[in-house]
Coordinates of N, CA and C in Angstrom, one line a residue:
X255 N -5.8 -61.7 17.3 CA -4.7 -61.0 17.9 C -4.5 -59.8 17.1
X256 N -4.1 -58.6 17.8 CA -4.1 -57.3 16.8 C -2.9 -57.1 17.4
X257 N -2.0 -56.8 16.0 CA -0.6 -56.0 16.1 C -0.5 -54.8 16.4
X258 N 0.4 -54.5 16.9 CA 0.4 -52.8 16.6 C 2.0 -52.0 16.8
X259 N 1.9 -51.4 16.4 CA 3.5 -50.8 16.5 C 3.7 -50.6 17.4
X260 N 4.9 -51.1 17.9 CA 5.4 -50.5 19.6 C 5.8 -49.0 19.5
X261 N 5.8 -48.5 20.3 CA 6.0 -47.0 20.9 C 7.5 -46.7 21.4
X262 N 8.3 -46.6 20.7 CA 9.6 -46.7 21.6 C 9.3 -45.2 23.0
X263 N 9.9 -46.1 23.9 CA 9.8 -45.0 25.1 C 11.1 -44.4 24.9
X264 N 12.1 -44.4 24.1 CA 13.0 -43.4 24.4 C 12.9 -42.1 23.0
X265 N 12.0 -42.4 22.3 CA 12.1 -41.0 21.0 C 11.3 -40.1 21.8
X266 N 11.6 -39.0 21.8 CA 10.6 -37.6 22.0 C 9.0 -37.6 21.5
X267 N 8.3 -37.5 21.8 CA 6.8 -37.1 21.3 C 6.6 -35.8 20.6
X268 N 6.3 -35.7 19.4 CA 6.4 -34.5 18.9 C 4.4 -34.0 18.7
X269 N 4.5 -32.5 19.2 CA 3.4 -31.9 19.3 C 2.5 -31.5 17.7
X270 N 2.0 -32.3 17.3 CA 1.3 -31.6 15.8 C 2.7 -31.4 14.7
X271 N 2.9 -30.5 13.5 CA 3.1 -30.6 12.8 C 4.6 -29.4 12.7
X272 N 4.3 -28.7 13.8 CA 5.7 -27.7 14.0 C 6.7 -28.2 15.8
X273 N 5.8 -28.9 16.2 CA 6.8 -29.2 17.5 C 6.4 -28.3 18.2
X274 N 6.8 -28.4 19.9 CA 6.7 -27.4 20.6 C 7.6 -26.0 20.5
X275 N 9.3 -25.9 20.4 CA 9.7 -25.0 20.0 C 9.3 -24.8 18.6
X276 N 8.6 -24.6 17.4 CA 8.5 -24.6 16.2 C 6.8 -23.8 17.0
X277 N 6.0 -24.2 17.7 CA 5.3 -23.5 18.0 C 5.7 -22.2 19.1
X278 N 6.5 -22.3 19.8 CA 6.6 -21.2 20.4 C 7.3 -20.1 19.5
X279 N 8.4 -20.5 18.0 CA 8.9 -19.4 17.5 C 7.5 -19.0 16.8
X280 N 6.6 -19.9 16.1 CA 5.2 -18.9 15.5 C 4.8 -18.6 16.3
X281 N 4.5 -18.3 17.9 CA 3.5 -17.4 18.6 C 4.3 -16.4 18.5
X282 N 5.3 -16.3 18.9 CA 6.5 -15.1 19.1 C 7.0 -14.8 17.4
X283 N 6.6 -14.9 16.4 CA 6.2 -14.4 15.2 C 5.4 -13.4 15.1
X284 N 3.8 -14.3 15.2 CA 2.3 -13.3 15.3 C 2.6 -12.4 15.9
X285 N 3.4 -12.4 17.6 CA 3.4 -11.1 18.5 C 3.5 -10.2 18.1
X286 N 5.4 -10.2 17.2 CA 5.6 -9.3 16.5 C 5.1 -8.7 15.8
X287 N 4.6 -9.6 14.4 CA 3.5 -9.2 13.5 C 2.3 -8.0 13.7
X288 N 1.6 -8.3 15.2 CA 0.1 -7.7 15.4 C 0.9 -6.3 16.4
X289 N 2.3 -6.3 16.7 CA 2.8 -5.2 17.6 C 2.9 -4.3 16.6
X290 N 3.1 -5.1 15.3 CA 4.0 -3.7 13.9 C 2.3 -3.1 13.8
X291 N 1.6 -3.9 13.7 CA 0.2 -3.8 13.0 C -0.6 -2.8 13.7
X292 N -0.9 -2.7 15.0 CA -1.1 -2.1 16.2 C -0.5 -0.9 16.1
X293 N 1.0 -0.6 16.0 CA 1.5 0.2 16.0 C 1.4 1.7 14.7
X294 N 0.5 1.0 13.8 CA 0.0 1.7 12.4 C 1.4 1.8 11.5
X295 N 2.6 1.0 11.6 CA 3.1 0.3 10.3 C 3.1 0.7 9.4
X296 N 3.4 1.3 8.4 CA 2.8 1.0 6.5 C 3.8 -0.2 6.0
X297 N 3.7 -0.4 5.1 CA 4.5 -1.6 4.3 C 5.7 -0.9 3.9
X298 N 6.4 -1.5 3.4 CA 7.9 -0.9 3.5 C 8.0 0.0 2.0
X299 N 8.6 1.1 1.4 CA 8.6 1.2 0.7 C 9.8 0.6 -0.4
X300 N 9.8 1.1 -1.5 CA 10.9 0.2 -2.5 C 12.4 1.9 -2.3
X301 N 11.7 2.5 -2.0 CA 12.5 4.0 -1.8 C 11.5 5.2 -1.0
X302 N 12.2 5.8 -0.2 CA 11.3 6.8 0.3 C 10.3 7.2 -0.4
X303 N 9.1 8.3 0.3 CA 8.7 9.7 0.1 C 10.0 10.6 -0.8
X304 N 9.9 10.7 -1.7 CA 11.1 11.8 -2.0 C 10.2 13.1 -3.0
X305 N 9.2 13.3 -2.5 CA 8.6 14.7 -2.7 C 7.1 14.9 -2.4
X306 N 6.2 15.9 -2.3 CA 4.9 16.3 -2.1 C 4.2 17.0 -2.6
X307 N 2.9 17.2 -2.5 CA 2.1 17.5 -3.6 C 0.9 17.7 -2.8
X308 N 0.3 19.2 -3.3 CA -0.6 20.0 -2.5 C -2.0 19.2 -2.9
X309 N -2.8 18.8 -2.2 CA -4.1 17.9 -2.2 C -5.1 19.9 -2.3
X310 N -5.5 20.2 -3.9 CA -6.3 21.2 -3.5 C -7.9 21.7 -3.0
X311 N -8.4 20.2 -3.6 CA -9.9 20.2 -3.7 C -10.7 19.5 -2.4
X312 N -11.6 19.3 -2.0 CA -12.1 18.9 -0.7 C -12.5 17.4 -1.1
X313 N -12.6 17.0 0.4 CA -13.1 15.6 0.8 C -12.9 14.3 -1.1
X314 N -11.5 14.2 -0.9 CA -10.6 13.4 -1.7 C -10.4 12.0 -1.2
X315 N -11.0 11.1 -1.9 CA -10.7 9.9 -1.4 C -9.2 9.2 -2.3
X316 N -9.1 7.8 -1.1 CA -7.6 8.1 -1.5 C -8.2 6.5 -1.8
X317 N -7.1 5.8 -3.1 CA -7.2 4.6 -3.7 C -6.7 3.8 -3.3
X318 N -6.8 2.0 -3.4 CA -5.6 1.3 -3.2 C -5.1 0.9 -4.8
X319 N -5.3 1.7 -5.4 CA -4.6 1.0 -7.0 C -5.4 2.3 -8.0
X320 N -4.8 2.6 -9.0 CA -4.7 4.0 -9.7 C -5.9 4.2 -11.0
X321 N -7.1 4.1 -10.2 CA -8.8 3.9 -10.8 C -10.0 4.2 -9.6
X322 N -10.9 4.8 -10.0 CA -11.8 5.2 -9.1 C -12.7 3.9 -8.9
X323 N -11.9 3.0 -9.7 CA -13.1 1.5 -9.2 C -12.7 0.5 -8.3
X324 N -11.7 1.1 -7.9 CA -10.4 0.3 -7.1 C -11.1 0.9 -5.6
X325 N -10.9 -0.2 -4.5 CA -11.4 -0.2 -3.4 C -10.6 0.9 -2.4
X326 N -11.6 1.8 -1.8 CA -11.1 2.8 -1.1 C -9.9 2.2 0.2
X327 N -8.8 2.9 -0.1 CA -7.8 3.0 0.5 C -7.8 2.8 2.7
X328 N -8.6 4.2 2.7 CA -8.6 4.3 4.0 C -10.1 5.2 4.3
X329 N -11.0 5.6 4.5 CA -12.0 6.1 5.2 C -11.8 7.9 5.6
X330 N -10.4 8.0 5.3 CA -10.1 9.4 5.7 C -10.4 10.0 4.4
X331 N -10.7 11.3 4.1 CA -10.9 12.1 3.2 C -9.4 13.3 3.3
X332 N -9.2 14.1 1.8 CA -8.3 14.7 1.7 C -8.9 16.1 1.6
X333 N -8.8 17.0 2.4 CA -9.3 18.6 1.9 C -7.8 19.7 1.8
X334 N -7.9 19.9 0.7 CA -6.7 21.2 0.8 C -5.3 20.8 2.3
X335 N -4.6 19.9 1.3 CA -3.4 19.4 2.8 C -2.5 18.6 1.9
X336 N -1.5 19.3 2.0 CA 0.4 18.6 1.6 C 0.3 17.1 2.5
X337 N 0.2 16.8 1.4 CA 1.3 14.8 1.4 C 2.2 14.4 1.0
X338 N 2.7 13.7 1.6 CA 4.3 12.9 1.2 C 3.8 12.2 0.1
X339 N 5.0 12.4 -1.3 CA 4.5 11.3 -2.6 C 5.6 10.6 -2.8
X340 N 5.2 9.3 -3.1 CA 6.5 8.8 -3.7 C 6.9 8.7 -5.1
X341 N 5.7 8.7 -5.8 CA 5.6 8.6 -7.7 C 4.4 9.1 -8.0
X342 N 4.3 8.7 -9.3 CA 3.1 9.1 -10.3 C 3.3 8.1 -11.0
X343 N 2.1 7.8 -11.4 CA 2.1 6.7 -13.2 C 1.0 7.2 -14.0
X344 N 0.9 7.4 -15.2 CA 0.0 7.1 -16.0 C -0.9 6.1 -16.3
X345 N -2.1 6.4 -15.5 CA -3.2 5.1 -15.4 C -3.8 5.0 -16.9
X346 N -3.5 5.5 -17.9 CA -4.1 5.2 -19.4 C -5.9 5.7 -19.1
X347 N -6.5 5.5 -20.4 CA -7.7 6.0 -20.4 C -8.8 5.0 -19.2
X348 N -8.1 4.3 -18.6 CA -8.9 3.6 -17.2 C -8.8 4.5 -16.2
X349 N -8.0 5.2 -16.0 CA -7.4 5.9 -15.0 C -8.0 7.4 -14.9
X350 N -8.4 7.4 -16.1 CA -8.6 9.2 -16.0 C -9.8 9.7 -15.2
X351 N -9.7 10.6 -14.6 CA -10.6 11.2 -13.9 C -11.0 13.1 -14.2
X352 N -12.3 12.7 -14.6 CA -12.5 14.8 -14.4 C -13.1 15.0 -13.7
X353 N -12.6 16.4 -13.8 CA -13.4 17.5 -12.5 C -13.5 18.6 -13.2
X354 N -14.8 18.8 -13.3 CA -15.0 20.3 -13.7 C -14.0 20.1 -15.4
X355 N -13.5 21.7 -15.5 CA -12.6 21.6 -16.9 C -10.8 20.8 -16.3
X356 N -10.8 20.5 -15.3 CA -9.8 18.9 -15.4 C -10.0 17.8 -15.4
X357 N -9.0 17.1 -16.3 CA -9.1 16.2 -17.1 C -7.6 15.2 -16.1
X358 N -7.1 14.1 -15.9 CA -6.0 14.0 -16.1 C -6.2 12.3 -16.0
X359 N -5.4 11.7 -16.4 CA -5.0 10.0 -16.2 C -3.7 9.5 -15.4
X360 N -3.4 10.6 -14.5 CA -1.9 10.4 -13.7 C -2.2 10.0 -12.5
X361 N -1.7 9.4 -11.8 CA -2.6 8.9 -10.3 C -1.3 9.3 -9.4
X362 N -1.1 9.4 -8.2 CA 0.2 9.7 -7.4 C -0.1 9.3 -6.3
X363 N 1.1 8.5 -5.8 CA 1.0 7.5 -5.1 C 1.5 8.3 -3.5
X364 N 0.7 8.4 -2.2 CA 0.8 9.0 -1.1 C 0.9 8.5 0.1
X365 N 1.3 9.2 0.9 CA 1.1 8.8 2.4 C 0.2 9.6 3.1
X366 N -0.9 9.1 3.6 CA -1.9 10.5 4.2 C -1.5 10.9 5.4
X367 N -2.0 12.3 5.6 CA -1.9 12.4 7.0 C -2.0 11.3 8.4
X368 N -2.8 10.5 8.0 CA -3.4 9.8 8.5 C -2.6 8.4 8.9
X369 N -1.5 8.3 7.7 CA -0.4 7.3 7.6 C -0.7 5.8 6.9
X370 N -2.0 6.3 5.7 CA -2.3 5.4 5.0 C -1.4 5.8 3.8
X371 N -1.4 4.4 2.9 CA -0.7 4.9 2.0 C -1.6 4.4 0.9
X372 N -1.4 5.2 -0.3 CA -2.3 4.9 -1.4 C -2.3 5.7 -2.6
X373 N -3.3 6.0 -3.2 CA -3.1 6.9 -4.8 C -4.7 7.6 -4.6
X374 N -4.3 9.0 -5.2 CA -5.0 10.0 -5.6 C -5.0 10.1 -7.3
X375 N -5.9 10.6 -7.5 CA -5.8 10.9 -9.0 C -5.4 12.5 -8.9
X376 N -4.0 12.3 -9.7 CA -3.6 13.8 -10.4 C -4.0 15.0 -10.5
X377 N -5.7 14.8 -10.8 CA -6.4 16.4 -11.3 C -6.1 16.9 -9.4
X378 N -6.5 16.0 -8.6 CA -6.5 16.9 -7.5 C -5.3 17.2 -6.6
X379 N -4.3 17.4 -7.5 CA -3.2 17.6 -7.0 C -2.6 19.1 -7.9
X380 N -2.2 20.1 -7.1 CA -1.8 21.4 -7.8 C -0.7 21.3 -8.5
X381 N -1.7 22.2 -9.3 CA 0.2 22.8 -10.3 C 0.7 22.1 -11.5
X382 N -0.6 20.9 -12.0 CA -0.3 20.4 -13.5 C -0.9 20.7 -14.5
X383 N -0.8 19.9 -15.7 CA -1.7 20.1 -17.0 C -2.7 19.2 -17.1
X384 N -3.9 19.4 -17.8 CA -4.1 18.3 -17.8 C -4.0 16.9 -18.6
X385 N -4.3 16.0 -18.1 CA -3.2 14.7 -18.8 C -1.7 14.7 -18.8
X386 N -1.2 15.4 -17.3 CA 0.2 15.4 -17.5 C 0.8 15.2 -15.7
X387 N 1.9 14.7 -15.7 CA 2.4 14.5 -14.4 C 2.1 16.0 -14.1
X388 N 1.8 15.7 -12.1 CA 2.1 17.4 -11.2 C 3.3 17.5 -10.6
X389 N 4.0 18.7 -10.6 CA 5.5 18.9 -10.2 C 4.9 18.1 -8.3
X390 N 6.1 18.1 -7.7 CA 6.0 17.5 -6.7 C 6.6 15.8 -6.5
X391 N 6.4 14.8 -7.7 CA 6.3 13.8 -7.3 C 7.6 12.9 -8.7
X392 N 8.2 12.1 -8.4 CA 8.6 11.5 -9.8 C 7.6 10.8 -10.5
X393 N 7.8 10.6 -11.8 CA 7.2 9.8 -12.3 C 7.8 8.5 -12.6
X394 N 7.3 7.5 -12.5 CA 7.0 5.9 -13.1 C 6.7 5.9 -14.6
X395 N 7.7 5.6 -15.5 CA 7.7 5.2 -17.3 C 8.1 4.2 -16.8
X396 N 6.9 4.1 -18.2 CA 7.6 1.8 -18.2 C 8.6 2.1 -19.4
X397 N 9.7 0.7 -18.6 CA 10.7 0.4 -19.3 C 12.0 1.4 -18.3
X398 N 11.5 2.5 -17.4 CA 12.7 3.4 -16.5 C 12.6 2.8 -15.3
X399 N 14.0 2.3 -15.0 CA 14.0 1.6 -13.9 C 14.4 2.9 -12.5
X400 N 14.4 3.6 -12.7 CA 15.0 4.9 -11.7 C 14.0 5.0 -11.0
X401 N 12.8 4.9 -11.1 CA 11.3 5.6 -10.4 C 10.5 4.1 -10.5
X402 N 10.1 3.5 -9.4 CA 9.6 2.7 -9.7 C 8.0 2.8 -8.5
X403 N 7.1 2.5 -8.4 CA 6.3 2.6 -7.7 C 5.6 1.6 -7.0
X404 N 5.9 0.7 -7.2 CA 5.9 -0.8 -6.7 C 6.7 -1.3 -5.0
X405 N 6.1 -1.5 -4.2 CA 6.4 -1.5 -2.8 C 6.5 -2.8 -2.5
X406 N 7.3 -3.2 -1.4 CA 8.0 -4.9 -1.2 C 7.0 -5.0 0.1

């Protein structure tokens, strides 16, 4: 004789591990999700764009993290063209990049024409020293909580 647990006919049947309404609020999640995504979106910032910075040199690729070994951002290139910046940091001697007689380790963090967002290295941005922030953008010091360049 084999037992088995009765089935009460009056509880609900529950569908997998979210239910049926628990599945209908994740489909109507994703929607949203792939509408923002579709829509070309960026991620939210922690504070605006609050300055820009003349891109002067040709076909400039744009970073996702402030090192030329860091995986290319977006496929667009930068030739002589104003971008929205939101910071700068000092990428230390990982970070430096030269060109010709510039030298710099400042990377600045952008929005491209294109509405990617990411980091350039400093030398190619007008109007600095080298190894030194370019006017246009704030800078990020560690330990200054005013400028932060970190995105939510």
């Amino acid at each position: 004789m084999t037992h088995s647990s009765p089935t009460p006919t009056h509880a609900p049947r529950r569908r997998g591990r979210f239910g049926t309404a628990g599945l209908r609020s994740l489909a109507g999640l994703l929607l949203a999700v792939a509408s923002i995504l579709m829509a070309g979106a960026q991620p939210a910032a922690a504070h605006p764009p609050s300055g820009s910075v003349h891109v002067w040199a040709s076909d400039v690729r744009v970073r996702t993290c402030q090192s030329t070994s860091c995986s290319l951002a977006t496929t667009e290139r930068l030739t002589n063209v104003r971008v929205q910046a939101y910071c700068q940091m000092d990428g230390g001697a990982a970070g430096r990049v030269t060109d010709g007689a510039y030298t710099n380790t400042y990377w600045v963090q952008i929005i491209t024409p294109g509405r990617t967002l990411g980091w350039i290295s400093a030398v190619y941005a007008s109007g600095g020293s080298n190894n030194s922030p370019v006017p246009g953008a704030p800078v990020d010091h560690p330990g200054d909580a005013t400028v932060d360049c970190e995105f939510i």
